[in-house]
Amino acid sequence: MRQRAGGSIEAAIVLGSGLAQGLRERVDGKTIAYKKLPGAPQAKLAGHPGYVLCGLWSGKRVAVFAGRAHLYQGFAGDEVTYPVRVAAASGAGTIVLTNAAGGLNAQYARGDLMLIADHLNLTGATPLGPEGKRDPFLSLSEVYTHRLRALAQTSCGNLVLHEGVYAGVRGPAYETPAEARALRVLGADAVGMSTVLEAIEARALAMDVLGISLISNLIGADHDVSHSDVLAAARDGAERIAQLVEGVLARLPHKNRDAPDR
Ligand code: HPA
């Protein structure tokens, strides 16, 4: 990945369902198919291509992961978090996790963006491993880095940018109206099937984390959802997420794990 990017990676970006739209025109780099990455989980799902694009985006050396493995496909917590570990091993000290999510907050509309302020890990899984070679008792008092959220807020121009709590569930079925009500009572503003384990893994590796949800649909008794609706909404929102990521990357200080103070 360093070779394809032309040096140490500064930031990694993981793209959610349908969010790789238009990416190749924005990033000046080279791709590596997941098939060629040793140990990468091989997932196949509509809306999720399987490659990492390494190169320059907005003046920063990045690795952009287009395609995710999910728990509901039968992958384990330490498999869905593979991109986080290879990003860190390639130098990345910052990771941007994006996803398509169902909106629970009554103020949210389809197509809105939400910065993840905190999460509820309701997956029942962990990336830290059952017997674990490392300390599993990780502090999660600030998973989503305050400073990066502030940077995103100053980078968003006139985009609607909420801040809220993301509930990570296993899926793959969408929520019942009763589950949607329960999630609201628990304090969730949006719900999705990814991101929380990646964020935990990133914190275990002392990375700075930014989480961005595209509200692809609303959840509850009045709203029917399908995977193709989610993908269509994500494709419409891909441009706005890309703009936001671009603004954040441009303002990020140059830094990687090999040369932290450069
Ligand atoms: N629920 C769970 N995951 C999702 C949703 C949803 O409504 N939309 C996109 N991912």
Coordinates of C-alpha atoms and ligand atoms in Angstrom, one line a residue:
M1 CA 0.0 0.0 0.0
R2 CA 2.9 2.4 0.8
Q3 CA 4.4 1.6 -2.6
R4 CA 1.1 2.2 -4.5
A5 CA 0.5 5.4 -2.6
G6 CA 4.1 6.7 -3.1
G7 CA 5.0 6.7 0.6
S8 CA 3.6 6.3 4.1
I9 CA -0.2 6.6 4.4
E10 CA -1.4 9.6 6.5
A11 CA -5.1 8.9 6.6
A12 CA -7.4 6.0 5.7
I13 CA -11.0 6.3 4.6
V14 CA -13.5 3.4 4.7
L15 CA -16.4 3.8 2.4
G16 CA -20.0 2.7 3.2
S17 CA -22.6 1.1 0.9
G18 CA -22.8 3.0 -2.4
L19 CA -20.3 5.7 -1.4
A20 CA -17.5 4.8 -3.8
Q21 CA -19.4 6.7 -6.6
G22 CA -17.1 9.2 -8.3
L23 CA -14.1 8.3 -6.1
R24 CA -11.7 7.4 -8.9
E25 CA -12.0 10.9 -10.4
R26 CA -11.1 12.5 -7.0
V27 CA -8.1 10.4 -5.9
D28 CA -4.9 10.4 -7.8
G29 CA -3.7 6.8 -7.1
K30 CA -3.6 3.1 -7.8
T31 CA -5.9 0.4 -6.7
I32 CA -5.1 -3.0 -5.1
A33 CA -7.9 -5.6 -5.3
Y34 CA -8.8 -7.1 -1.9
K35 CA -8.1 -10.5 -3.6
K36 CA -4.4 -9.4 -3.7
L37 CA -4.3 -8.4 0.0
P38 CA -3.0 -11.3 2.1
G39 CA -5.5 -12.2 4.8
A40 CA -8.2 -9.8 3.7
P41 CA -11.8 -11.0 4.1
Q42 CA -13.4 -11.6 0.7
A43 CA -16.9 -10.2 0.8
K44 CA -19.3 -9.9 -2.1
L45 CA -22.3 -7.5 -1.8
A46 CA -24.1 -5.1 -4.1
G47 CA -22.8 -1.6 -3.6
H48 CA -19.5 -2.8 -2.1
P49 CA -16.6 -3.0 -4.6
G50 CA -13.5 -4.8 -3.3
Y51 CA -10.4 -2.7 -3.6
V52 CA -8.3 -0.2 -1.8
L53 CA -7.3 3.0 -3.7
C54 CA -3.9 4.3 -2.5
G55 CA -2.6 7.8 -3.5
L56 CA -3.1 11.5 -3.0
W57 CA -6.4 13.0 -2.1
S58 CA -6.7 16.7 -1.2
G59 CA -2.9 16.8 -0.6
K60 CA -2.8 13.9 1.8
R61 CA -1.5 10.4 1.2
V62 CA -4.5 8.1 1.7
A63 CA -5.8 4.6 1.5
V64 CA -9.4 4.5 0.5
F65 CA -11.2 1.2 1.2
A66 CA -14.1 0.6 -1.2
G67 CA -15.8 -2.4 0.2
R68 CA -16.4 -3.8 3.6
A69 CA -16.9 -7.2 5.2
H70 CA -19.9 -7.3 7.6
L71 CA -20.8 -9.5 10.6
Y72 CA -24.0 -10.5 9.0
Q73 CA -22.0 -12.1 6.2
G74 CA -20.6 -14.5 8.7
F75 CA -17.3 -12.6 9.3
A76 CA -15.9 -12.3 12.9
G77 CA -15.1 -9.0 14.7
D78 CA -11.4 -9.4 14.0
E79 CA -12.1 -10.0 10.3
V80 CA -14.4 -7.0 9.6
T81 CA -11.7 -4.7 11.1
Y82 CA -8.9 -5.9 8.8
P83 CA -8.7 -2.5 6.9
V84 CA -8.1 -0.7 10.1
R85 CA -5.1 -2.8 11.0
V86 CA -3.5 -2.6 7.5
A87 CA -4.1 1.1 7.4
A88 CA -2.3 1.5 10.7
A89 CA 0.5 -0.8 9.6
S90 CA 0.9 1.4 6.5
G91 CA 1.3 4.6 8.6
A92 CA -2.2 6.0 9.0
G93 CA -2.8 7.8 12.3
T94 CA -6.2 9.0 11.2
I95 CA -9.2 7.0 9.9
V96 CA -12.5 8.3 8.5
L97 CA -15.3 5.7 8.8
T98 CA -18.3 6.4 6.6
N99 CA -21.6 4.5 6.3
A100 CA -25.2 4.6 5.1
A101 CA -27.5 4.5 8.1
G102 CA -31.2 4.6 9.0
G103 CA -32.4 7.8 10.6
L104 CA -34.1 7.5 14.0
N105 CA -34.0 11.2 15.1
A106 CA -37.3 12.9 14.1
Q107 CA -35.3 16.0 13.0
Y108 CA -33.3 14.0 10.3
A109 CA -34.3 13.8 6.7
R110 CA -33.2 11.3 4.0
G111 CA -29.9 12.5 2.5
D112 CA -28.7 14.3 5.6
L113 CA -25.2 13.8 7.0
M114 CA -24.4 13.0 10.6
L115 CA -21.1 13.2 12.3
I116 CA -20.9 10.3 14.8
A117 CA -20.4 11.8 18.3
D118 CA -20.6 8.5 20.0
H119 CA -21.8 4.9 19.5
L120 CA -23.8 2.0 21.0
N121 CA -22.1 -1.3 20.1
L122 CA -25.2 -3.6 20.0
T123 CA -23.5 -6.2 17.8
G124 CA -22.6 -8.5 20.6
A125 CA -19.1 -8.7 19.0
T126 CA -15.7 -7.2 19.6
P127 CA -12.6 -6.9 17.4
L128 CA -10.4 -7.3 20.4
G129 CA -10.5 -11.1 20.4
P130 CA -11.6 -13.6 23.0
E131 CA -8.3 -14.5 24.5
G132 CA -6.6 -11.5 23.0
K133 CA -2.9 -10.9 22.6
R134 CA -3.5 -7.4 23.8
D135 CA -5.3 -5.7 26.7
P136 CA -9.1 -6.0 25.9
F137 CA -10.0 -3.5 28.6
L138 CA -9.8 -0.5 26.4
S139 CA -11.0 3.0 27.4
L140 CA -13.8 4.2 25.0
S141 CA -14.4 7.5 26.7
E142 CA -13.6 9.4 23.4
V143 CA -13.9 7.1 20.4
Y144 CA -14.7 9.8 17.9
T145 CA -12.0 12.4 18.1
H146 CA -13.3 15.7 19.3
R147 CA -10.8 17.7 17.3
L148 CA -11.7 15.9 14.0
R149 CA -15.4 16.6 14.6
A150 CA -14.6 20.3 15.1
L151 CA -12.5 20.2 11.9
A152 CA -15.4 18.6 10.0
Q153 CA -17.8 21.3 11.3
T154 CA -15.5 24.0 9.9
S155 CA -15.1 22.1 6.6
C156 CA -18.8 21.5 5.8
G157 CA -19.7 24.8 4.1
N158 CA -23.5 24.9 3.8
L159 CA -24.0 21.1 4.1
V160 CA -26.5 20.0 6.8
L161 CA -24.3 18.3 9.4
H162 CA -25.9 16.8 12.4
E163 CA -24.0 15.2 15.3
G164 CA -25.5 12.2 16.9
V165 CA -25.2 8.7 18.3
Y166 CA -24.8 5.7 15.9
A167 CA -26.2 2.4 17.0
G168 CA -24.3 -0.5 15.5
V169 CA -26.4 -3.7 15.0
R170 CA -25.6 -7.0 13.4
G171 CA -28.5 -7.0 10.9
P172 CA -29.0 -7.9 8.1
A173 CA -32.8 -7.4 8.4
Y174 CA -33.8 -3.8 9.0
E175 CA -35.4 -2.8 12.3
T176 CA -39.0 -3.5 13.3
P177 CA -41.0 -0.4 14.5
A178 CA -40.6 -1.7 18.1
E179 CA -36.8 -2.0 17.6
A180 CA -36.7 1.5 16.2
R181 CA -38.6 2.9 19.2
A182 CA -36.3 1.0 21.6
L183 CA -33.2 2.4 19.8
R184 CA -34.5 5.9 20.2
V185 CA -35.1 5.3 24.0
L186 CA -31.5 4.1 24.2
G187 CA -30.4 7.4 22.8
A188 CA -29.5 6.5 19.2
D189 CA -30.0 9.0 16.4
A190 CA -29.1 6.6 13.5
V191 CA -28.6 2.8 13.1
G192 CA -26.4 0.8 10.8
M193 CA -24.6 -2.5 10.4
S194 CA -20.9 -1.4 10.4
T195 CA -18.4 1.1 11.8
V196 CA -18.6 0.4 15.6
L197 CA -16.0 -2.4 15.6
E198 CA -13.8 -0.6 13.2
A199 CA -13.9 2.4 15.5
I200 CA -13.0 0.3 18.5
E201 CA -10.1 -1.4 16.6
A202 CA -8.8 2.1 15.6
R203 CA -8.9 3.3 19.2
A204 CA -7.0 0.1 20.2
L205 CA -4.3 1.2 17.7
A206 CA -4.4 4.8 19.1
M207 CA -5.7 6.2 15.8
D208 CA -7.8 9.4 15.5
V209 CA -11.3 8.5 14.3
L210 CA -13.9 10.5 12.4
G211 CA -17.3 8.9 11.7
I212 CA -19.7 10.1 9.1
S213 CA -23.2 8.6 8.4
L214 CA -25.3 9.4 5.4
I215 CA -28.9 9.1 6.4
S216 CA -30.1 6.8 3.6
N217 CA -33.6 6.1 4.9
L218 CA -35.8 6.8 7.9
I219 CA -36.8 3.9 10.2
G220 CA -40.1 3.3 11.8
A221 CA -43.7 2.2 11.1
D222 CA -44.3 4.7 8.3
H223 CA -41.1 3.8 6.4
D224 CA -40.4 0.8 4.3
V225 CA -36.7 0.1 3.5
S226 CA -34.9 -1.9 0.8
H227 CA -31.2 -2.4 0.1
S228 CA -31.6 -0.9 -3.3
D229 CA -33.3 2.3 -1.8
V230 CA -30.3 2.5 0.6
L231 CA -27.9 2.2 -2.3
A232 CA -29.7 4.8 -4.4
A233 CA -29.7 7.3 -1.5
A234 CA -26.1 6.6 -0.8
R235 CA -25.2 7.2 -4.5
D236 CA -27.0 10.6 -4.3
G237 CA -25.1 11.4 -1.1
A238 CA -21.7 10.2 -2.2
E239 CA -20.7 13.5 -3.6
R240 CA -21.5 15.4 -0.4
I241 CA -19.6 12.9 1.8
A242 CA -16.6 13.2 -0.6
Q243 CA -16.7 17.0 -0.4
L244 CA -16.7 16.8 3.4
V245 CA -13.9 14.3 3.5
E246 CA -11.9 16.4 1.0
G247 CA -12.4 19.5 3.3
V248 CA -11.2 17.6 6.3
L249 CA -8.2 16.1 4.5
A250 CA -7.2 19.5 3.3
R251 CA -7.2 20.9 6.9
L252 CA -5.5 17.9 8.5
P253 CA -1.9 18.5 9.6
H254 CA 0.7 16.3 7.8
K255 CA 1.4 13.4 10.0
N256 CA 1.9 9.6 9.9
R257 CA 2.9 6.9 12.3
D258 CA 6.4 6.8 10.9
A259 CA 7.1 10.5 11.1
P260 CA 4.5 11.8 13.7
D261 CA 5.8 15.4 13.8
R262 CA 6.5 16.0 10.2
Ligands
HPA1 N1 -31.0 0.0 9.5 C1 -29.9 -0.6 9.7 N2 -28.8 -0.4 8.9 C2 -29.0 0.4 7.8 C3 -30.1 1.1 7.6 C4 -31.2 0.9 8.5 O1 -32.3 1.5 8.4 N3 -30.0 1.9 6.5 C5 -28.7 1.7 6.1 N4 -28.1 0.8 6.9

